[in-house]
């Protein structure tokens, strides 16, 4: 199969990149300068049959348009909001992603942010390092998860995994979605604003993209209230980030745990100084184990495609 040309828009794990390199003729678009990219496309665009990318790397329709013989796009991510899925579909080109294998790690990250925010993990570390424990005694009390209400907007794979963990911590879970799920016992809200009004913590776990852009509006954030928290491991685009910062600054929200931002890797400067906000650099799936499993799905989907077998994880 070394005669199959694959364009690497964004690489994944070294072990799986080695497997790909041993199997296909890789073109390292990711390593090329803008001039080199152009030269590469002029030389090989018509031969490219597969694209390898990630959520961070994306795949734009302007590049798709340059690849007349493309057969498949594989992304090492579950979210495909940076990939031109509709344009691929219009050309009959399947896109594969990496559902399920990352669910537990992402849910763990959500719980880590939730615990760190409500239990004030980082101020506790600072209390020791600053000498406050010795000089002032016990740090101020923090907030229990037990008995708090968690509202999940988008109760899919990751949302359900977060719900299970939150229940184990004694939280009461309810959810918002476009329709109720018959096999789910958590209370259902058909309106996001009402959910936000009723909960202590609001967590969107929906895909990014135009359909969900800004769905956690200023009004929804305000409804969580000054004793409430916002938790986001989904996509920065789903929330009005400017309003989030303003409400946190005004004390109209108690705190936030955030793994994702509108303009990654840039994080609003005001968030950096807030001790009631816990930040992570979009790394909820970033464990060696999960990134390996995600990368392996890229390898396995490509192998299935070129063997004429069904894809393992096509985007619906
Ligand atoms: N921070 C990180 O590193 C990661 C973030 N993610 C994000 O989490 C998202 C969710 O992943 P999964 O749970 O695997 O996806 P999923 O497809 O299983 O769940 C998404 C849920 O959102 C619901 N939904 C979709 N559009 C909606 C809308 N407009 N309004 C209300 N609900 C809507 C769906 O019905 C579904 O229940 C991904 O698309 C990705 O954006 C995923 C992995 C890692
Ligand atoms: O799987 C996802 O959707 C992710 O957010 C993973 O993120 P990345 O591909 O590393 O930008």
GROMACS .gro file of C-alpha atoms and ligand atoms in nm:
model
  371
    1UNK     CA    1   0.000   0.000   0.000
    2UNK     CA    2   0.305   0.230   0.001
    3UNK     CA    3   0.173   0.363  -0.326
    4UNK     CA    4  -0.120   0.529  -0.146
    5UNK     CA    5  -0.062   0.903  -0.091
    6UNK     CA    6  -0.180   1.047   0.240
    7UNK     CA    7  -0.175   1.415   0.335
    8UNK     CA    8  -0.090   1.475   0.701
    9UNK     CA    9  -0.264   1.800   0.798
   10UNK     CA   10  -0.199   1.734   1.166
   11UNK     CA   11  -0.013   1.433   1.306
   12UNK     CA   12  -0.113   1.213   1.596
   13UNK     CA   13   0.090   0.987   1.828
   14UNK     CA   14   0.445   0.889   1.721
   15UNK     CA   15   0.376   0.514   1.740
   16UNK     CA   16   0.077   0.540   1.506
   17UNK     CA   17   0.254   0.790   1.280
   18UNK     CA   18   0.527   0.527   1.241
   19UNK     CA   19   0.262   0.270   1.142
   20UNK     CA   20   0.119   0.512   0.888
   21UNK     CA   21   0.466   0.592   0.756
   22UNK     CA   22   0.538   0.222   0.707
   23UNK     CA   23   0.212   0.169   0.519
   24UNK     CA   24   0.150   0.481   0.313
   25UNK     CA   25   0.340   0.754   0.131
   26UNK     CA   26   0.297   1.037   0.381
   27UNK     CA   27   0.311   1.401   0.274
   28UNK     CA   28   0.389   1.615   0.579
   29UNK     CA   29   0.174   1.919   0.504
   30UNK     CA   30   0.189   1.991   0.880
   31UNK     CA   31   0.567   2.044   0.868
   32UNK     CA   32   0.573   2.258   0.554
   33UNK     CA   33   0.607   2.637   0.539
   34UNK     CA   34   0.329   2.820   0.349
   35UNK     CA   35   0.546   2.823   0.032
   36UNK     CA   36   0.630   2.456   0.072
   37UNK     CA   37   0.263   2.374   0.125
   38UNK     CA   38   0.175   2.535  -0.205
   39UNK     CA   39   0.457   2.350  -0.382
   40UNK     CA   40   0.350   2.023  -0.219
   41UNK     CA   41  -0.007   2.066  -0.337
   42UNK     CA   42   0.102   2.152  -0.691
   43UNK     CA   43   0.307   1.833  -0.697
   44UNK     CA   44   0.088   1.578  -0.519
   45UNK     CA   45  -0.267   1.716  -0.473
   46UNK     CA   46  -0.413   1.499  -0.748
   47UNK     CA   47  -0.260   1.186  -0.594
   48UNK     CA   48  -0.383   1.238  -0.236
   49UNK     CA   49  -0.639   0.973  -0.139
   50UNK     CA   50  -0.657   1.026   0.238
   51UNK     CA   51  -0.618   1.306   0.490
   52UNK     CA   52  -0.501   1.262   0.850
   53UNK     CA   53  -0.589   1.540   1.092
   54UNK     CA   54  -0.715   1.630   1.441
   55UNK     CA   55  -0.964   1.876   1.584
   56UNK     CA   56  -0.681   2.124   1.640
   57UNK     CA   57  -0.547   2.077   1.285
   58UNK     CA   58  -0.892   2.084   1.122
   59UNK     CA   59  -0.963   2.043   0.751
   60UNK     CA   60  -1.100   2.334   0.552
   61UNK     CA   61  -1.306   2.322   0.235
   62UNK     CA   62  -1.043   2.536   0.057
   63UNK     CA   63  -0.800   2.245   0.099
   64UNK     CA   64  -1.064   1.986   0.012
   65UNK     CA   65  -1.120   2.172  -0.315
   66UNK     CA   66  -0.753   2.116  -0.405
   67UNK     CA   67  -0.777   1.737  -0.364
   68UNK     CA   68  -0.976   1.594  -0.657
   69UNK     CA   69  -0.914   1.228  -0.576
   70UNK     CA   70  -0.961   1.236  -0.200
   71UNK     CA   71  -1.140   0.927  -0.066
   72UNK     CA   72  -1.139   0.965   0.313
   73UNK     CA   73  -1.068   1.212   0.596
   74UNK     CA   74  -0.968   1.072   0.936
   75UNK     CA   75  -0.957   1.289   1.247
   76UNK     CA   76  -0.808   1.202   1.583
   77UNK     CA   77  -1.091   1.375   1.771
   78UNK     CA   78  -1.456   1.312   1.843
   79UNK     CA   79  -1.550   1.672   1.764
   80UNK     CA   80  -1.551   1.752   1.393
   81UNK     CA   81  -1.647   2.119   1.411
   82UNK     CA   82  -1.317   2.225   1.248
   83UNK     CA   83  -1.363   1.980   0.961
   84UNK     CA   84  -1.570   2.057   0.651
   85UNK     CA   85  -1.791   1.752   0.702
   86UNK     CA   86  -2.079   1.881   0.488
   87UNK     CA   87  -1.851   1.960   0.195
   88UNK     CA   88  -1.692   1.614   0.226
   89UNK     CA   89  -2.037   1.455   0.239
   90UNK     CA   90  -2.140   1.645  -0.074
   91UNK     CA   91  -1.849   1.478  -0.253
   92UNK     CA   92  -1.923   1.137  -0.101
   93UNK     CA   93  -1.605   1.143   0.107
   94UNK     CA   94  -1.643   0.979   0.449
   95UNK     CA   95  -1.502   1.144   0.762
   96UNK     CA   96  -1.403   0.934   1.062
   97UNK     CA   97  -1.367   1.051   1.423
   98UNK     CA   98  -1.282   0.893   1.759
   99UNK     CA   99  -1.592   0.853   1.978
  100UNK     CA  100  -1.609   0.641   2.296
  101UNK     CA  101  -1.236   0.583   2.348
  102UNK     CA  102  -1.196   0.929   2.501
  103UNK     CA  103  -1.523   0.948   2.694
  104UNK     CA  104  -1.392   0.845   3.037
  105UNK     CA  105  -1.087   1.071   3.033
  106UNK     CA  106  -1.294   1.370   2.925
  107UNK     CA  107  -1.550   1.300   3.197
  108UNK     CA  108  -1.268   1.268   3.450
  109UNK     CA  109  -1.139   1.608   3.340
  110UNK     CA  110  -1.486   1.753   3.391
  111UNK     CA  111  -1.493   1.612   3.744
  112UNK     CA  112  -1.139   1.732   3.812
  113UNK     CA  113  -1.237   2.086   3.710
  114UNK     CA  114  -1.559   2.065   3.909
  115UNK     CA  115  -1.382   1.944   4.223
  116UNK     CA  116  -1.092   2.185   4.181
  117UNK     CA  117  -1.330   2.478   4.139
  118UNK     CA  118  -1.581   2.409   4.416
  119UNK     CA  119  -1.326   2.269   4.663
  120UNK     CA  120  -1.077   2.544   4.571
  121UNK     CA  121  -0.782   2.316   4.502
  122UNK     CA  122  -0.545   2.583   4.369
  123UNK     CA  123  -0.611   2.841   4.645
  124UNK     CA  124  -0.544   2.554   4.890
  125UNK     CA  125  -0.206   2.488   4.732
  126UNK     CA  126  -0.132   2.863   4.743
  127UNK     CA  127  -0.240   2.874   5.109
  128UNK     CA  128   0.043   2.637   5.192
  129UNK     CA  129   0.305   2.784   4.957
  130UNK     CA  130   0.243   3.141   5.070
  131UNK     CA  131   0.291   3.049   5.436
  132UNK     CA  132  -0.070   3.143   5.514
  133UNK     CA  133  -0.135   2.810   5.684
  134UNK     CA  134   0.140   2.884   5.936
  135UNK     CA  135   0.062   3.254   5.973
  136UNK     CA  136  -0.317   3.264   5.949
  137UNK     CA  137  -0.428   2.908   6.022
  138UNK     CA  138  -0.703   2.731   5.828
  139UNK     CA  139  -0.799   2.858   5.484
  140UNK     CA  140  -1.156   2.984   5.429
  141UNK     CA  141  -1.414   2.708   5.383
  142UNK     CA  142  -1.513   2.592   5.036
  143UNK     CA  143  -1.816   2.433   4.868
  144UNK     CA  144  -1.948   2.076   4.878
  145UNK     CA  145  -2.046   1.885   4.564
  146UNK     CA  146  -2.287   1.665   4.761
  147UNK     CA  147  -2.646   1.780   4.724
  148UNK     CA  148  -2.564   2.030   4.449
  149UNK     CA  149  -2.758   2.023   4.124
  150UNK     CA  150  -2.565   1.964   3.801
  151UNK     CA  151  -2.737   2.059   3.476
  152UNK     CA  152  -2.593   1.899   3.164
  153UNK     CA  153  -2.676   2.051   2.827
  154UNK     CA  154  -2.622   1.770   2.575
  155UNK     CA  155  -2.649   1.432   2.744
  156UNK     CA  156  -2.452   1.222   2.497
  157UNK     CA  157  -2.162   0.985   2.558
  158UNK     CA  158  -1.950   1.228   2.759
  159UNK     CA  159  -2.248   1.398   2.925
  160UNK     CA  160  -2.368   1.060   3.057
  161UNK     CA  161  -2.019   0.969   3.181
  162UNK     CA  162  -2.004   1.300   3.369
  163UNK     CA  163  -2.353   1.238   3.509
  164UNK     CA  164  -2.250   0.898   3.648
  165UNK     CA  165  -1.947   1.048   3.819
  166UNK     CA  166  -2.145   1.342   3.956
  167UNK     CA  167  -2.406   1.105   4.099
  168UNK     CA  168  -2.127   0.914   4.274
  169UNK     CA  169  -2.029   1.244   4.436
  170UNK     CA  170  -2.385   1.294   4.562
  171UNK     CA  171  -2.492   1.549   4.301
  172UNK     CA  172  -2.841   1.564   4.151
  173UNK     CA  173  -2.830   1.551   3.773
  174UNK     CA  174  -3.077   1.698   3.526
  175UNK     CA  175  -3.034   1.767   3.156
  176UNK     CA  176  -3.134   1.974   2.858
  177UNK     CA  177  -3.146   1.841   2.503
  178UNK     CA  178  -3.343   1.881   2.184
  179UNK     CA  179  -3.565   1.595   2.295
  180UNK     CA  180  -3.602   1.378   2.608
  181UNK     CA  181  -3.421   1.044   2.615
  182UNK     CA  182  -3.664   0.768   2.702
  183UNK     CA  183  -3.405   0.544   2.869
  184UNK     CA  184  -3.274   0.824   3.094
  185UNK     CA  185  -3.423   0.883   3.441
  186UNK     CA  186  -3.267   1.228   3.506
  187UNK     CA  187  -3.520   1.513   3.496
  188UNK     CA  188  -3.543   1.662   3.145
  189UNK     CA  189  -3.571   2.031   3.053
  190UNK     CA  190  -3.679   2.135   2.706
  191UNK     CA  191  -3.539   2.481   2.766
  192UNK     CA  192  -3.178   2.566   2.852
  193UNK     CA  193  -3.266   2.885   3.040
  194UNK     CA  194  -3.498   2.698   3.277
  195UNK     CA  195  -3.228   2.438   3.342
  196UNK     CA  196  -2.975   2.714   3.420
  197UNK     CA  197  -3.221   2.875   3.664
  198UNK     CA  198  -3.264   2.548   3.854
  199UNK     CA  199  -2.905   2.421   3.891
  200UNK     CA  200  -2.591   2.503   4.088
  201UNK     CA  201  -2.354   2.398   3.808
  202UNK     CA  202  -2.422   2.422   3.435
  203UNK     CA  203  -2.214   2.211   3.196
  204UNK     CA  204  -2.265   2.218   2.818
  205UNK     CA  205  -2.146   1.892   2.659
  206UNK     CA  206  -2.267   1.952   2.305
  207UNK     CA  207  -2.065   1.949   1.982
  208UNK     CA  208  -1.924   2.280   1.857
  209UNK     CA  209  -2.023   2.440   1.528
  210UNK     CA  210  -2.286   2.685   1.405
  211UNK     CA  211  -2.580   2.501   1.559
  212UNK     CA  212  -2.455   2.539   1.916
  213UNK     CA  213  -2.259   2.865   1.880
  214UNK     CA  214  -2.335   3.096   2.173
  215UNK     CA  215  -2.614   2.873   2.306
  216UNK     CA  216  -2.491   2.945   2.659
  217UNK     CA  217  -2.579   3.313   2.626
  218UNK     CA  218  -2.537   3.597   2.875
  219UNK     CA  219  -2.897   3.536   2.983
  220UNK     CA  220  -2.834   3.165   3.043
  221UNK     CA  221  -2.510   3.236   3.232
  222UNK     CA  222  -2.683   3.501   3.446
  223UNK     CA  223  -2.955   3.252   3.532
  224UNK     CA  224  -2.702   3.021   3.701
  225UNK     CA  225  -2.666   3.297   3.961
  226UNK     CA  226  -2.397   3.429   4.197
  227UNK     CA  227  -2.375   3.101   4.389
  228UNK     CA  228  -2.357   2.897   4.069
  229UNK     CA  229  -2.070   2.759   3.863
  230UNK     CA  230  -2.004   2.710   3.492
  231UNK     CA  231  -1.814   2.407   3.365
  232UNK     CA  232  -1.699   2.374   3.003
  233UNK     CA  233  -1.509   2.083   2.850
  234UNK     CA  234  -1.702   2.092   2.521
  235UNK     CA  235  -1.609   2.387   2.296
  236UNK     CA  236  -1.539   2.753   2.368
  237UNK     CA  237  -1.776   2.851   2.089
  238UNK     CA  238  -2.085   2.726   2.275
  239UNK     CA  239  -2.062   3.006   2.534
  240UNK     CA  240  -2.065   3.385   2.514
  241UNK     CA  241  -1.710   3.404   2.652
  242UNK     CA  242  -1.713   3.783   2.688
  243UNK     CA  243  -2.027   3.762   2.901
  244UNK     CA  244  -1.874   3.479   3.105
  245UNK     CA  245  -1.570   3.692   3.189
  246UNK     CA  246  -1.786   3.994   3.278
  247UNK     CA  247  -2.020   3.793   3.501
  248UNK     CA  248  -1.725   3.632   3.682
  249UNK     CA  249  -1.565   3.976   3.729
  250UNK     CA  250  -1.892   4.113   3.867
  251UNK     CA  251  -1.939   3.823   4.110
  252UNK     CA  252  -2.256   3.726   3.924
  253UNK     CA  253  -2.115   3.371   3.898
  254UNK     CA  254  -1.929   3.194   4.179
  255UNK     CA  255  -1.667   3.033   3.958
  256UNK     CA  256  -1.584   2.834   3.647
  257UNK     CA  257  -1.385   2.533   3.534
  258UNK     CA  258  -1.275   2.566   3.171
  259UNK     CA  259  -1.083   2.336   2.936
  260UNK     CA  260  -1.191   2.509   2.613
  261UNK     CA  261  -1.192   2.866   2.481
  262UNK     CA  262  -1.315   3.065   2.183
  263UNK     CA  263  -0.973   3.155   2.039
  264UNK     CA  264  -0.741   2.873   2.147
  265UNK     CA  265  -0.461   2.885   2.248
  266UNK     CA  266  -0.548   3.240   2.358
  267UNK     CA  267  -0.734   3.266   2.688
  268UNK     CA  268  -0.900   3.593   2.797
  269UNK     CA  269  -0.638   3.766   3.015
  270UNK     CA  270  -0.895   3.852   3.283
  271UNK     CA  271  -0.946   3.480   3.357
  272UNK     CA  272  -0.581   3.429   3.445
  273UNK     CA  273  -0.600   3.627   3.767
  274UNK     CA  274  -0.925   3.484   3.901
  275UNK     CA  275  -0.875   3.243   4.189
  276UNK     CA  276  -1.231   3.110   4.147
  277UNK     CA  277  -1.158   2.992   3.792
  278UNK     CA  278  -0.964   2.675   3.706
  279UNK     CA  279  -0.818   2.659   3.357
  280UNK     CA  280  -0.683   2.373   3.146
  281UNK     CA  281  -0.531   2.396   2.795
  282UNK     CA  282  -0.787   2.187   2.601
  283UNK     CA  283  -0.643   1.859   2.723
  284UNK     CA  284  -0.943   1.664   2.850
  285UNK     CA  285  -0.858   1.371   2.622
  286UNK     CA  286  -0.485   1.430   2.660
  287UNK     CA  287  -0.367   1.113   2.830
  288UNK     CA  288  -0.109   0.881   2.675
  289UNK     CA  289  -0.362   0.598   2.681
  290UNK     CA  290  -0.652   0.783   2.521
  291UNK     CA  291  -0.449   0.972   2.262
  292UNK     CA  292  -0.297   0.634   2.167
  293UNK     CA  293  -0.644   0.480   2.127
  294UNK     CA  294  -0.759   0.780   1.923
  295UNK     CA  295  -0.454   0.760   1.697
  296UNK     CA  296  -0.506   0.385   1.654
  297UNK     CA  297  -0.860   0.451   1.531
  298UNK     CA  298  -0.712   0.672   1.260
  299UNK     CA  299  -0.482   0.387   1.156
  300UNK     CA  300  -0.760   0.129   1.171
  301UNK     CA  301  -1.012   0.340   0.981
  302UNK     CA  302  -0.762   0.399   0.701
  303UNK     CA  303  -0.679   0.027   0.691
  304UNK     CA  304  -1.048  -0.062   0.673
  305UNK     CA  305  -1.111   0.189   0.397
  306UNK     CA  306  -0.825   0.071   0.178
  307UNK     CA  307  -0.919  -0.294   0.241
  308UNK     CA  308  -1.273  -0.219   0.123
  309UNK     CA  309  -1.416  -0.299   0.468
  310UNK     CA  310  -1.670  -0.098   0.671
  311UNK     CA  311  -1.524   0.198   0.857
  312UNK     CA  312  -1.499   0.158   1.235
  313UNK     CA  313  -1.614   0.507   1.335
  314UNK     CA  314  -1.762   0.706   1.047
  315UNK     CA  315  -1.921   1.040   1.132
  316UNK     CA  316  -2.295   0.984   1.077
  317LIG     N1  317  -1.218   1.919   2.582
  317LIG     C1  318  -1.185   1.816   2.506
  317LIG     O1  319  -1.069   1.781   2.492
  317LIG     C2  320  -1.291   1.738   2.439
  317LIG     C3  321  -1.411   1.795   2.405
  317LIG     N2  322  -1.509   1.721   2.344
  317LIG     C4  323  -1.634   1.784   2.305
  317LIG     O2  324  -1.745   1.713   2.361
  317LIG     C5  325  -1.844   1.698   2.260
  317LIG     C6  326  -1.940   1.586   2.294
  317LIG     O3  327  -1.881   1.461   2.271
  317LIG     P1  328  -1.969   1.327   2.286
  317LIG     O4  329  -2.039   1.325   2.416
  317LIG     O5  330  -1.883   1.213   2.250
  317LIG     O6  331  -2.076   1.354   2.171
  317LIG     P2  332  -2.224   1.297   2.161
  317LIG     O7  333  -2.265   1.317   2.019
  317LIG     O8  334  -2.232   1.160   2.220
  317LIG     O9  335  -2.309   1.395   2.257
  317LIG     C7  336  -2.349   1.523   2.219
  317LIG     C8  337  -2.486   1.548   2.277
  317LIG    O10  338  -2.525   1.683   2.244
  317LIG     C9  339  -2.657   1.680   2.191
  317LIG     N3  340  -2.672   1.793   2.102
  317LIG    C10  341  -2.618   1.811   1.980
  317LIG     N4  342  -2.656   1.929   1.928
  317LIG    C11  343  -2.736   1.987   2.019
  317LIG    C12  344  -2.806   2.110   2.023
  317LIG     N5  345  -2.801   2.195   1.921
  317LIG     N6  346  -2.878   2.138   2.133
  317LIG    C13  347  -2.882   2.052   2.237
  317LIG     N7  348  -2.818   1.934   2.238
  317LIG    C14  349  -2.746   1.902   2.131
  317LIG    C15  350  -2.669   1.546   2.120
  317LIG    O11  351  -2.804   1.509   2.103
  317LIG    C16  352  -2.594   1.456   2.218
  317LIG    O12  353  -2.679   1.412   2.320
  317LIG    C17  354  -1.763   1.682   2.132
  317LIG    O13  355  -1.837   1.712   2.016
  317LIG    C18  356  -1.650   1.781   2.154
  317LIG    O14  357  -1.689   1.910   2.108
  317LIG    C19  358  -1.490   1.589   2.317
  317LIG    C20  359  -1.371   1.528   2.349
  317LIG    C21  360  -1.261   1.599   2.410
  318LIG     O1  361  -1.183   1.492   2.054
  318LIG     C1  362  -1.209   1.612   2.056
  318LIG     O2  363  -1.314   1.660   2.013
  318LIG     C2  364  -1.110   1.701   2.112
  318LIG     O3  365  -1.144   1.808   2.157
  318LIG     C3  366  -0.970   1.659   2.109
  318LIG     O4  367  -0.895   1.774   2.088
  318LIG     P1  368  -0.777   1.797   1.978
  318LIG     O5  369  -0.802   1.710   1.861
  318LIG     O6  370  -0.652   1.767   2.050
  318LIG     O7  371  -0.791   1.944   1.948
   0.00000   0.00000   0.00000
